[in-house]
Amino acid sequence: MSREDKVGMKTVLITGGAGFLGSHLCDRFLKESYKVICMDNLITGSLANISHLEKNPDFKFIKHNVSEHIDLTGDVDLVLHFASPASPIDYLMHPIPTLKVGSLGTHNTLGVAKVKNAKYLLASTSEVYGDPKVNPQPESYYGHVNCVGPRGVYDEAKRFAEAITMAYHKAHGLDTRIVRIFNCYGPRMRKNDGRVIPNFITQALKNEPITVYGKGDQTRSLCFVTDLIEGIFRLSQSDIHGPVNIGNPHELKIIGLAKLIIALTKSKSKIIYNPLPIDDPKLRQPDISRARKLLNWSPKVDLEKGLKETIDWFKGG
Ligand code: UDP
């Protein structure tokens, strides 16, 4: 059957659908019997992430930069706005596209939702909390962001994105949701995206030095992709309009992560210490009480299991 023949199926537009999270969302929504329109300008996304969906009649890829006007024919029931460079080196390399996709891209995708009378979900980030003075971070924490620092292009774009999403909800009655995504990892992360897990795993597998930034005593809390996608899916089906943190509260030091990856890969790599990037958050742990209570969601995959799966994927890629 062609896409058009299947009556009653819902259609979801996933921007950034060829990225790490976007492509997993395409898979999930196809499994949930949605038709999926995946829109991506491939600035950081990759066709390899969606090549397995190419022949699926319910899947359609449109190469487009959502910071430009979006023209879509046909019904759309749900918009998931996931387009954005998301790793620090990516948004440092593309500062203006990052600001544009968080601002103009969010405006354009809200416009699509409004004209199609669709529900809307914004991918926001723990970066809205900046270098937090409160740990763990609940959604009620306003954050501590340096707007003119190097990370400001991402942090402020996402803060603006949240603000305009709430404004469309309040002023136009749009049915919106906001997920604040904390550090996550898993298959389909780009080897060279500069984030800590791809860096450490690729370095460990080649027995090259593991590049810990600073002393490695900064913390992160890492969520495996399947858990994250489950939380996002549940939120997309909910009526919660305020922001919801989705992440794994298991917090560890970056030096501990380096040692764990060396052990799991049985690597001969040594640890070297490079300068800590400007404004690198010292602590990060999601308070997920809201997600637990409102979505009955909590992460299930522990770090070792998730890392083993990710290491196997990196070995194969
Ligand atoms: N990091 C590191 N070595 C690397 C890459 C990252 O020590 O090769 C550190 C980085 O300084 C940060 C943490 O790992 O404290 C997580 O960095 P990532 O880029 O994954 O994401 P962030 O949470 O900073 O957005």
XYZ file of N, CA and C in Angstrom, residues 9 17 62 75 78 87 107 148-149 156 163 180 195 213 221 225 228 230 250 305:
60
model
N -4.070 6.735 9.302
C -2.732 6.749 9.912
C -2.350 8.184 10.231
N 15.581 14.630 11.388
C 15.274 13.187 11.394
C 16.408 12.300 10.920
N 12.797 14.532 3.215
C 12.860 15.809 2.491
C 14.105 16.555 2.952
N -1.691 16.320 5.354
C -1.919 16.462 6.794
C -0.654 16.184 7.593
N 1.519 15.655 14.072
C 2.481 15.905 15.153
C 3.775 16.415 14.531
N 26.273 18.892 19.413
C 27.478 18.644 20.199
C 28.283 19.940 20.247
N 10.429 28.828 15.045
C 9.283 29.633 14.588
C 8.603 28.970 13.388
N 27.098 35.307 26.110
C 28.102 35.711 25.119
C 29.298 34.747 25.071
N 29.227 33.660 25.805
C 30.284 32.644 25.754
C 30.085 31.742 24.544
N 21.309 29.741 24.341
C 20.320 30.821 24.204
C 19.311 30.521 23.094
N 10.892 29.590 24.911
C 10.037 30.764 25.145
C 8.997 30.906 24.030
N 13.496 18.493 27.862
C 14.882 18.917 28.126
C 15.739 17.661 28.188
N 31.793 14.577 21.064
C 31.265 14.381 22.412
C 32.068 13.312 23.135
N 39.303 16.284 29.452
C 39.425 17.746 29.525
C 39.400 18.175 30.997
N 25.686 12.799 33.453
C 24.770 11.697 33.748
C 24.268 11.220 32.395
N 20.176 5.592 24.551
C 19.217 6.135 23.586
C 17.826 5.490 23.661
N 15.868 7.106 26.369
C 15.523 8.481 26.016
C 14.352 8.526 25.036
N 12.047 6.324 24.591
C 10.810 5.932 25.289
C 10.217 7.134 26.034
N 21.992 8.807 36.976
C 23.255 8.220 37.446
C 24.416 9.145 37.035
N 25.893 -1.679 30.471
C 25.183 -2.382 29.390
C 25.086 -1.465 28.161
